[in-house]
Short mmCIF file of C-alpha atoms in Angstrom, two decimals:
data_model
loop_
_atom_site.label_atom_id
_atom_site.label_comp_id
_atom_site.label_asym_id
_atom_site.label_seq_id
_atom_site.Cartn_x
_atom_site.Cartn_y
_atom_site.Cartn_z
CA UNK F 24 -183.30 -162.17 5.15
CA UNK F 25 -183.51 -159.55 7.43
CA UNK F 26 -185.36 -156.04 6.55
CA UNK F 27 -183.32 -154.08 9.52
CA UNK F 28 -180.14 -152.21 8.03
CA UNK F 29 -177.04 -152.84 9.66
CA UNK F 30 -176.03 -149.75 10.95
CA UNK F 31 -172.54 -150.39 9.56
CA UNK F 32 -173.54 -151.45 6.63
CA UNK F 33 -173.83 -149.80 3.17
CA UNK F 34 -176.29 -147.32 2.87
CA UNK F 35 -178.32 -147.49 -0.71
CA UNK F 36 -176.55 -144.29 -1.84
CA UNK F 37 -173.57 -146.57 -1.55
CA UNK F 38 -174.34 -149.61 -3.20
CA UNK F 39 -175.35 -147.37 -6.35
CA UNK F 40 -172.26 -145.38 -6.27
CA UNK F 41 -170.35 -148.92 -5.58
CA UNK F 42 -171.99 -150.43 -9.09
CA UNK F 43 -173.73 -153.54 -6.73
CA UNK F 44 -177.24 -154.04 -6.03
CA UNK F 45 -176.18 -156.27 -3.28
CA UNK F 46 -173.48 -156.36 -0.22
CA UNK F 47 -170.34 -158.44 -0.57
CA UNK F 48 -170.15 -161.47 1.31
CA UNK F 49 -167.56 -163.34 -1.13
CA UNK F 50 -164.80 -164.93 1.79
CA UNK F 51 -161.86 -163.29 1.55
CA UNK F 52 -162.90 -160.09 0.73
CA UNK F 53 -163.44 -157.16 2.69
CA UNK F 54 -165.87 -153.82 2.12
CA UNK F 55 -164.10 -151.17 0.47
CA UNK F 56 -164.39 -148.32 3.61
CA UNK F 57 -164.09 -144.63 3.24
CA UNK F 58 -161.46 -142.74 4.65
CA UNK F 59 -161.88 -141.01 7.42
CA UNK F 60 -162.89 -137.18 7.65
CA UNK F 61 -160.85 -134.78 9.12
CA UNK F 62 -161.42 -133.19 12.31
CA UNK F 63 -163.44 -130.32 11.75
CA UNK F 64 -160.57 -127.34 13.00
CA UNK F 65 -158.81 -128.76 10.11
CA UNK F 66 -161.38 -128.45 7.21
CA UNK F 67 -161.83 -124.72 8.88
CA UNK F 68 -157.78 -123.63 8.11
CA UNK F 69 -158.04 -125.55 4.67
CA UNK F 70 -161.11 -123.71 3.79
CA UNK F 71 -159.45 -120.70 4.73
CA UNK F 72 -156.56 -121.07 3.30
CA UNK F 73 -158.66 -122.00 -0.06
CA UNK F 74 -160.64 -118.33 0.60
CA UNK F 75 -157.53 -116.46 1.15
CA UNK F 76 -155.96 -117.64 -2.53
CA UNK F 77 -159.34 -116.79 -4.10
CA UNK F 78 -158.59 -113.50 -2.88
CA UNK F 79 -155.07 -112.85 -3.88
CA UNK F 80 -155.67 -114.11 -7.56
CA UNK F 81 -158.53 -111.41 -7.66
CA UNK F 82 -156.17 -108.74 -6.06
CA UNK F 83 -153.31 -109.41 -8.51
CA UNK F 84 -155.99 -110.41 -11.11
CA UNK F 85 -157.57 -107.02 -11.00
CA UNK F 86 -153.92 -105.14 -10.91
CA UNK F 87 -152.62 -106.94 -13.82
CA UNK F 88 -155.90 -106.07 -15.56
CA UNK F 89 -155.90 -102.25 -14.43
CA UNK F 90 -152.02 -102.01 -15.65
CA UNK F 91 -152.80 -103.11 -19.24
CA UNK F 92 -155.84 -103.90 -20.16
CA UNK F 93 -158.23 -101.37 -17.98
CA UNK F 94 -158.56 -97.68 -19.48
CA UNK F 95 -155.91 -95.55 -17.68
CA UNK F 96 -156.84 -92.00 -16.18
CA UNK F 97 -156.93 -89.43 -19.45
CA UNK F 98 -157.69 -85.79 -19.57
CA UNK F 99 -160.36 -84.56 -21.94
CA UNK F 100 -159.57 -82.03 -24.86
CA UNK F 101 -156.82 -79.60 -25.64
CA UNK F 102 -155.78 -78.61 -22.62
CA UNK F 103 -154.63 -75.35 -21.63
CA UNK F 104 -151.73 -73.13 -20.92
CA UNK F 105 -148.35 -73.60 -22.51
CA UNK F 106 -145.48 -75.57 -21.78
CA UNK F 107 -142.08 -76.81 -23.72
CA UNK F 108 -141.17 -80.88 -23.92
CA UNK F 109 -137.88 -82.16 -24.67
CA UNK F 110 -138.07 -85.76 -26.26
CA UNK F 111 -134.02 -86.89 -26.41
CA UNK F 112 -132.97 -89.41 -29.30
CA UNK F 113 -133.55 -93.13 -28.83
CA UNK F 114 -136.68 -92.27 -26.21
CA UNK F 115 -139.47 -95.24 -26.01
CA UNK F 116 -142.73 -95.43 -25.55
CA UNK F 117 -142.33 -95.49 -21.97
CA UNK F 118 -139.89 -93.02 -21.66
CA UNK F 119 -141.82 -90.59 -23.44
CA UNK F 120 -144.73 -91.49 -21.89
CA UNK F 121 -143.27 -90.46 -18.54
CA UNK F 122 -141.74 -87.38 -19.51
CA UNK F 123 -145.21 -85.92 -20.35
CA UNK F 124 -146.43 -87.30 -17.08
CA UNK F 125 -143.84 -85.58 -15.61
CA UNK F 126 -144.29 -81.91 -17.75
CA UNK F 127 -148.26 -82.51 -16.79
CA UNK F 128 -149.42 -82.75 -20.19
CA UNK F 129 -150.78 -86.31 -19.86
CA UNK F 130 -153.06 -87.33 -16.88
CA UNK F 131 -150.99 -90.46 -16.49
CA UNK F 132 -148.70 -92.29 -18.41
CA UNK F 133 -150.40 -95.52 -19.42
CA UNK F 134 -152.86 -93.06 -21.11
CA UNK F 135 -150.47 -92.36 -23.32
CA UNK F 136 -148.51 -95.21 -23.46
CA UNK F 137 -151.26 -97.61 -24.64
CA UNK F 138 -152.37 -95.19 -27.37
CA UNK F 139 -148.52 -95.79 -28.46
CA UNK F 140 -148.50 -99.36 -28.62
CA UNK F 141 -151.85 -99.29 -31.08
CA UNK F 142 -150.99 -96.20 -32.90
CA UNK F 143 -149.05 -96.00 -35.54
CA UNK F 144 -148.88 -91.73 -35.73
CA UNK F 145 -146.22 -92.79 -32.47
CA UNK F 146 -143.36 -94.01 -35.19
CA UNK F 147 -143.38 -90.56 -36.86
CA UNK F 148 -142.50 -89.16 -33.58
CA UNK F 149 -138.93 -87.23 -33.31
CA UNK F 150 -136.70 -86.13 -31.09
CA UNK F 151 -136.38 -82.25 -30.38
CA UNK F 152 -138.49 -80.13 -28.04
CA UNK F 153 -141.90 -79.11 -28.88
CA UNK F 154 -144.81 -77.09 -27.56
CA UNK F 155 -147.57 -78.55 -25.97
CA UNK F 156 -150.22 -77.27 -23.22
CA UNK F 157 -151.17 -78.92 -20.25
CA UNK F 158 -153.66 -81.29 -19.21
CA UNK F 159 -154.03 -82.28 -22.82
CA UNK F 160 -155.71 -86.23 -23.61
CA UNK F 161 -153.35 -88.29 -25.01
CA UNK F 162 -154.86 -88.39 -28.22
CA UNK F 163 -154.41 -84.45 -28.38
CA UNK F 164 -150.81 -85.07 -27.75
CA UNK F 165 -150.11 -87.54 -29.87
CA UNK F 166 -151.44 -85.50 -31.99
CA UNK F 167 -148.82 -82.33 -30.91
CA UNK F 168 -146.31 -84.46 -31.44
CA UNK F 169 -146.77 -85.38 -34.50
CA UNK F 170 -147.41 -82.15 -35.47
CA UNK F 171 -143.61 -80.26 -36.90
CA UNK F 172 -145.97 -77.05 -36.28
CA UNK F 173 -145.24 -77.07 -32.59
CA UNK F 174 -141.07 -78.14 -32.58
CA UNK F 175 -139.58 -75.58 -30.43
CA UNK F 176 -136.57 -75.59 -32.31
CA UNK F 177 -134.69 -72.25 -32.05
CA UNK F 178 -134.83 -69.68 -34.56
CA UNK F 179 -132.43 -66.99 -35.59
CA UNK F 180 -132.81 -64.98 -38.06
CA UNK F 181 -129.32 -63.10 -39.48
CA UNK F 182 -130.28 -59.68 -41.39
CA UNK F 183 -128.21 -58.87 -44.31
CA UNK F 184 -124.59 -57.30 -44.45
CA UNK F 185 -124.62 -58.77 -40.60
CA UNK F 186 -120.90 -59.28 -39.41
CA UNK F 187 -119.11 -61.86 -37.54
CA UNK F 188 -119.60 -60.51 -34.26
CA UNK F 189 -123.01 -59.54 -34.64
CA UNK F 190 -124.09 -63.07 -36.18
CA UNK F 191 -122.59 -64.83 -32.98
CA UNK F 192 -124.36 -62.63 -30.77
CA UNK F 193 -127.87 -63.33 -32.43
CA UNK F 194 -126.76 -67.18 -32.43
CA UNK F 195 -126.10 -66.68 -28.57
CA UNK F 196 -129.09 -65.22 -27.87
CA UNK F 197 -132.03 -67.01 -29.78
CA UNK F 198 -130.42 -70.49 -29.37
CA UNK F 199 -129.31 -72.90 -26.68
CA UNK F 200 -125.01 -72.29 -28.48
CA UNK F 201 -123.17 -69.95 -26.43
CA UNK F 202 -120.85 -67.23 -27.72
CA UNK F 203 -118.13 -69.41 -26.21
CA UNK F 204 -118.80 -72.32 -28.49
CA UNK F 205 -119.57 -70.54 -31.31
CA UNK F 206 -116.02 -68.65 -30.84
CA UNK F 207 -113.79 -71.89 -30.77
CA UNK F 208 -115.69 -73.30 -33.75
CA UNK F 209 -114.63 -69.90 -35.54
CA UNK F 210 -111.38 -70.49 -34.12
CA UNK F 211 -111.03 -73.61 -37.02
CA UNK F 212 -112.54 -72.03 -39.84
CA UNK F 213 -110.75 -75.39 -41.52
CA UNK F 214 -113.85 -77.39 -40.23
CA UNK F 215 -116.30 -74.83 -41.63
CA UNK F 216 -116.52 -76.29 -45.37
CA UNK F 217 -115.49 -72.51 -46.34
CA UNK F 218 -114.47 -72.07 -50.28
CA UNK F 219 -110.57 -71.63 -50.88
CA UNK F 220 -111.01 -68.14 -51.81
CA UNK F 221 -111.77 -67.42 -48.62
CA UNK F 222 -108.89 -68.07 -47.27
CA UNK F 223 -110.40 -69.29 -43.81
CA UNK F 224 -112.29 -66.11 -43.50
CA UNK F 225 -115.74 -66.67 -42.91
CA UNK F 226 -116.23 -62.93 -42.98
CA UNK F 227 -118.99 -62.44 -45.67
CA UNK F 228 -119.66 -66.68 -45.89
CA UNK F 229 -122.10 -66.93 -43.00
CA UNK F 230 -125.48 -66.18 -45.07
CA UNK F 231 -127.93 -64.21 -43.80
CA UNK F 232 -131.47 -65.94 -43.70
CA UNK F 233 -133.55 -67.55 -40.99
CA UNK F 234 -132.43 -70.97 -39.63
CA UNK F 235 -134.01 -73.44 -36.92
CA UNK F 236 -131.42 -74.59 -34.54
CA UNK F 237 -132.91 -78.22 -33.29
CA UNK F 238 -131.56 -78.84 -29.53
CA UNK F 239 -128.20 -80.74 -29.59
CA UNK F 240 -126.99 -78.53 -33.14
CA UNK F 241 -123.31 -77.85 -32.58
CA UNK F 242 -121.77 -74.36 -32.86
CA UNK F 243 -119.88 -75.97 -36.24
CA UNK F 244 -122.78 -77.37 -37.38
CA UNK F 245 -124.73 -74.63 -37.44
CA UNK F 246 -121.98 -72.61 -39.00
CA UNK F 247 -121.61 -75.01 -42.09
CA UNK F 248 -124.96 -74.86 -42.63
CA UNK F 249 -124.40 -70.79 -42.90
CA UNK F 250 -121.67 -71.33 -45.04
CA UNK F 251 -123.12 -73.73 -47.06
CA UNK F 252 -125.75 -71.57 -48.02
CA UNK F 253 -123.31 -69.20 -49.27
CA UNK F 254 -122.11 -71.59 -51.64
CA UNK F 255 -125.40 -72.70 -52.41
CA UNK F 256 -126.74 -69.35 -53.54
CA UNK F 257 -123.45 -68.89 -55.39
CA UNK F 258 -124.01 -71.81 -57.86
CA UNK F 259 -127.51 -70.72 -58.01
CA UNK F 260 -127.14 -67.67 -59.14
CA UNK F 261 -123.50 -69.02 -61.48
CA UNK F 262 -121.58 -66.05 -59.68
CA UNK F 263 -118.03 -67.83 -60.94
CA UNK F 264 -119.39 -67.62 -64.83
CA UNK F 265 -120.84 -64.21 -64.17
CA UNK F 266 -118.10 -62.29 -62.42
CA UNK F 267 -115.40 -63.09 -64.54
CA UNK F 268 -117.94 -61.47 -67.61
CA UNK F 269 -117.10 -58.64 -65.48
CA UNK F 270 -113.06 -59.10 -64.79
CA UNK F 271 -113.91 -60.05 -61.02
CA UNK F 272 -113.84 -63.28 -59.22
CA UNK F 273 -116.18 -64.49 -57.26
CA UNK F 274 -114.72 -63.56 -53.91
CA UNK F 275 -114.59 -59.88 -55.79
CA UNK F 276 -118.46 -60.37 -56.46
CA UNK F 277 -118.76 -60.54 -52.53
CA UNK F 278 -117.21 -58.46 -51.53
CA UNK F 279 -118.60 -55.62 -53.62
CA UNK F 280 -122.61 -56.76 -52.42
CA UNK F 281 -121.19 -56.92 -49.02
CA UNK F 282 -120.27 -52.92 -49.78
CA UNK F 283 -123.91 -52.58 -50.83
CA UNK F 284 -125.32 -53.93 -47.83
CA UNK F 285 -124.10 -50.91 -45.69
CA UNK F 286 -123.65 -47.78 -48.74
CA UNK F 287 -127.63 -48.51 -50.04
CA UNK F 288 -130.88 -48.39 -48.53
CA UNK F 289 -132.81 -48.68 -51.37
CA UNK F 290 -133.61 -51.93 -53.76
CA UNK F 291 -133.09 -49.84 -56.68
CA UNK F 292 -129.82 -47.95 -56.03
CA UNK F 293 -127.70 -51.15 -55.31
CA UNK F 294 -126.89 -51.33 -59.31
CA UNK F 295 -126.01 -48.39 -59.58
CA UNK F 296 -123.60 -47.82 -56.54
CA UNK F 297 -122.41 -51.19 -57.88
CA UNK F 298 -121.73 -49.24 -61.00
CA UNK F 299 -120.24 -46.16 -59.34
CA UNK F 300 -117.58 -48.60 -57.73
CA UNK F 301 -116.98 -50.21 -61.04
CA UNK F 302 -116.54 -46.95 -62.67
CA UNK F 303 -113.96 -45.67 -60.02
CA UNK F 304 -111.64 -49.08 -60.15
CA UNK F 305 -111.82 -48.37 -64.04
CA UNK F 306 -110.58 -44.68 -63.81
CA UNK F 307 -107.81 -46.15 -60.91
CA UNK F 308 -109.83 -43.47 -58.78
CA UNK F 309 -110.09 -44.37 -54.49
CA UNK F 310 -113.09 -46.24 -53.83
CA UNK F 311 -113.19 -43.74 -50.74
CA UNK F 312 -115.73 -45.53 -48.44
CA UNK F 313 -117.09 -44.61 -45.28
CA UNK F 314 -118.18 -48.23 -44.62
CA UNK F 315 -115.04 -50.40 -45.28
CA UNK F 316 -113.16 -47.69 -43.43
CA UNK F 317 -115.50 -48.36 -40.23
CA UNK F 318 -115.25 -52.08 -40.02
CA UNK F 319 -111.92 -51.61 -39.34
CA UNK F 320 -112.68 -49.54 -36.34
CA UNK F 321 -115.41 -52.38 -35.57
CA UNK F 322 -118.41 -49.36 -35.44
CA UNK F 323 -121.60 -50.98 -36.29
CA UNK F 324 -124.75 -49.19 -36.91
CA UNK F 325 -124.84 -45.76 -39.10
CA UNK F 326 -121.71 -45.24 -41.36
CA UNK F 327 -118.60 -42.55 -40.73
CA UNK F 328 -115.77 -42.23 -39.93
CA UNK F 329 -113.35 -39.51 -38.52
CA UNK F 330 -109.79 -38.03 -39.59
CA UNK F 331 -107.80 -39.71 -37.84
CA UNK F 332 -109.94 -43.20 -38.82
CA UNK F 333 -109.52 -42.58 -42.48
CA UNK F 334 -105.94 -42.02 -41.79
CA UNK F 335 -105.05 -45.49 -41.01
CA UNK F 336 -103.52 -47.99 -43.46
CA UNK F 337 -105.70 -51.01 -43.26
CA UNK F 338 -106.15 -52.85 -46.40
CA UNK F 339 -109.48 -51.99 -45.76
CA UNK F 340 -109.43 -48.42 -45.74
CA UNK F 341 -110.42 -47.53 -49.23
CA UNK F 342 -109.09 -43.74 -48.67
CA UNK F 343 -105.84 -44.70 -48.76
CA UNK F 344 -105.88 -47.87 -50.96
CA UNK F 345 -106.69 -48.16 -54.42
CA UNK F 346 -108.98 -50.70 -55.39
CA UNK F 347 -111.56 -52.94 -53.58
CA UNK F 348 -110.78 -54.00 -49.81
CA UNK F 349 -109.02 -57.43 -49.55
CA UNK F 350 -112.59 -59.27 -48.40
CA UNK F 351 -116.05 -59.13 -47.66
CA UNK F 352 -117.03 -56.78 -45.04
CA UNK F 353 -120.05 -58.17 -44.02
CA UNK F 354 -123.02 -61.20 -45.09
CA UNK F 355 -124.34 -60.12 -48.55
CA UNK F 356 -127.91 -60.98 -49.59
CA UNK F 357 -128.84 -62.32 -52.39
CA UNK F 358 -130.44 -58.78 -53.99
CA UNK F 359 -127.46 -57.22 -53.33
CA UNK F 360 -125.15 -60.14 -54.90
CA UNK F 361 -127.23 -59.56 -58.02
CA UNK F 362 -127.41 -55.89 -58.22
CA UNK F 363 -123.05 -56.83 -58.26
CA UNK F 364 -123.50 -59.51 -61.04
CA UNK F 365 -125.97 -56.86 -62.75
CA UNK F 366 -124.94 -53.18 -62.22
CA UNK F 367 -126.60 -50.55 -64.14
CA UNK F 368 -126.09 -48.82 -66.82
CA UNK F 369 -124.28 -45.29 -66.43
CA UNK F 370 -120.97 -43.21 -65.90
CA UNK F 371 -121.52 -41.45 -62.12
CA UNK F 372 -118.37 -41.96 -60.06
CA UNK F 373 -120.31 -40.20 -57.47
CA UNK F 374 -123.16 -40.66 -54.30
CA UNK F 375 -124.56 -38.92 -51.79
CA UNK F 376 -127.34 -40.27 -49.51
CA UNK F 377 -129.23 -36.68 -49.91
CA UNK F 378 -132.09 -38.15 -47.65
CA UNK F 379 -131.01 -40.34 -44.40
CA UNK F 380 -134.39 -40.86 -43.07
CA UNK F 381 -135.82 -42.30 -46.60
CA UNK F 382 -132.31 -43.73 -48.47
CA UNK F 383 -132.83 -41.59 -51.34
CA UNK F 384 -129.58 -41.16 -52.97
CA UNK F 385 -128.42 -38.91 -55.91
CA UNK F 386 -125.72 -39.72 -58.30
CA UNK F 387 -123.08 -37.72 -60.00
CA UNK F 388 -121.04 -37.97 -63.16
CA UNK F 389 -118.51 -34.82 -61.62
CA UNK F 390 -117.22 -34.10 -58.53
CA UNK F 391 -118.49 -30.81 -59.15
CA UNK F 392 -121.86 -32.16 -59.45
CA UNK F 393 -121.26 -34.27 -56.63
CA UNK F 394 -120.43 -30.98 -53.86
CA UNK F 395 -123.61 -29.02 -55.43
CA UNK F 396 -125.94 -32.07 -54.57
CA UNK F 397 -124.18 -31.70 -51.04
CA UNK F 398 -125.13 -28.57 -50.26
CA UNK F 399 -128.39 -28.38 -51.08
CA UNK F 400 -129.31 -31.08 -49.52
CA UNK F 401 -127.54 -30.17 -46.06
CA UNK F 402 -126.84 -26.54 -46.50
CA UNK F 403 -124.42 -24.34 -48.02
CA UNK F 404 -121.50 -24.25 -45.25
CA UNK F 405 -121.44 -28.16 -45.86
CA UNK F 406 -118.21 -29.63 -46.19
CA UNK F 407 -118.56 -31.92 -49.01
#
């Protein structure tokens, strides 16, 4: 046997790889051979082609793990300044996400919109605008959000004995409804829930108190809500049981406090100018009122009249007409409804405001009584 290797033989590493010890020399058989290598420009472009996928799955990779699984850019704290967000109905995540993004509250918007997905404050989250600062983290406004504190909704407040026109112009002014809107939705008062005795005139049904107008209220639905206040402090306070005690209806009742609103100034003289205009109706004496006379002649603000004003034969004008006017003539309160329901005790058919600046009023059982008072308050060549 022959110690030299054939130089195209099997080399050891071979043989073991192979499983023999020896070479095959069984007839018929030939060696196994390897295939050849490619030329070496080739292995280059595979092995390039190889390096350049490596690098694309790391590029993409690395994207896909910045976009949701990386922690996104995020301001720290509070932030500062002030600024109002409007979140619509139906918004996502994403959506509202971007629209702080957009308002610079939030640093970006996968800051925020990965503390959504994990957070379960994000549910409680409605629509409506709110107030938030900028350059806040997005814990701080998730936080905001979630917050009613900061809604922005609007606010308008409606003082008491406020009429019509001056309740539309406050609407107008502290909301986002327009005196336009809130003019055709007076223009059905059928779609206003008023009471029948109103007879579809929401003079005196629009109660005054502070509301919150949420962005997208309607000019009617804010205006139900008025009126159903009415009629919610009505049953509260069993005006139908208590006015007829006193031969009045509920409408009556109204109309009276309404009176109140603009004749009194102080908390403690509304009963008993309530009870002054009980006593005149009783004696079938004029109510004679500056102030039902005036909202006729649409004056707003201090309370008189002139001649030729008192001379005119509204319904309203209490000079000329027995009795109380056919309606309220402005939003009642609810201390002047009571001091209606509740007059005092007494037999004046007289006032006089004897002090404008401080409301003080004095009351008179004669008319004789009534022209002294007069003049000594404002002077002796008074006419009273």
């Amino acid at each position: 046997m022959s110690t030299t290797g054939d130089p195209m033989g099997p080399s050891g590493l071979d043989l073991i790889m192979d499983g023999t010890s020896e070479p095959d020399h069984t007839p018929g058989r030939r060696r196994a051979e390897r295939p050849p290598r490619p030329p070496w420009g080739r292995r280059i472009i595979a092995l390039a082609v190889v390096v350049v996928l490596v690098i694309a799955v790391v590029v993409v990779g690395g994207k896909v793990k910045d976009r949701f699984f990386s922690s996104a850019e995020d301001y720290t704290g509070q932030g500062t300044g002030q600024v109002v967000v409007t979140i619509p109905p139906g918004a996502d995540g994403q959506k509202i996400a971007t629209i702080l993004y957009d308002a610079g509250v939030v640093k970006s918007a996968d800051a925020f919109y990965q503390l959504a997905l994990k957070d379960a404050r994000f549910q409680s989250i409605q629509a409506g605008s709110f107030n938030l600062r900028k350059e806040m983290s997005a814990e701080w406004a998730m936080r905001e959000l979630t917050d009613r504190g900061n809604r922005a909704e609007g606010k308008v407040t409606i003082p008491e004995g406020s009429r019509v026109g001056q309740i539309v112009a406050a609407i107008a002014k502290n909301t986002d409804i327009t005196e336009e809107e809130l003019t055709a939705a007076l223009d059905k008062p059928e779609t206003l829930g008023l009471p029948a005795v109103a007879q579809l005139n929401p003079e005196g049904y629009l109660y005054p108190a502070t509301y919150e107008v949420e962005p997208g209220t309607t000019a009617t639905e804010l205006l139900r809500r008025m009126v159903k206040k009415t009629v919610d402090v009505a049953k509260s306070l069993d005006i139908s049981t208590r006015a007829k005690a006193l031969g009045l209806t509920g409408e009556e009742v109204l109309t009276v406090a309404s009176i109140l609103e603009f004749e009194g100034k102080l908390d403690q003289d509304y009963p008993k100018i309530a009870r002054v205009l009980y006593n005149r109706i009783a004696d079938g004496m004029p109510l004679q009122l500056d102030s039902t006379v005036s909202y006729v002649s649409g004056r707003e603000g201090d309370v008189w009249t002139t001649p030729e004003e008192r001379a005119n034969p509204s319904l309203y004008n209490t000079y000329q007409n027995p009795g109380l006017p056919p309606g309220p003539i402005g939003s009642p309160g609810e201390k002047t409804i009571e001091a209606a329901l509740n007059p005092a005790e007494g037999s004046w058919l007289y006032f006089l405001a004897t002090d404008l600046e401080t409301g003080e009023t004095t009351f008179s059982n004669t008319y004789a009584e009534h022209v002294k008072a007069c003049k000594a308050a404002f002077g002796a060549d008074t006419q009273c």
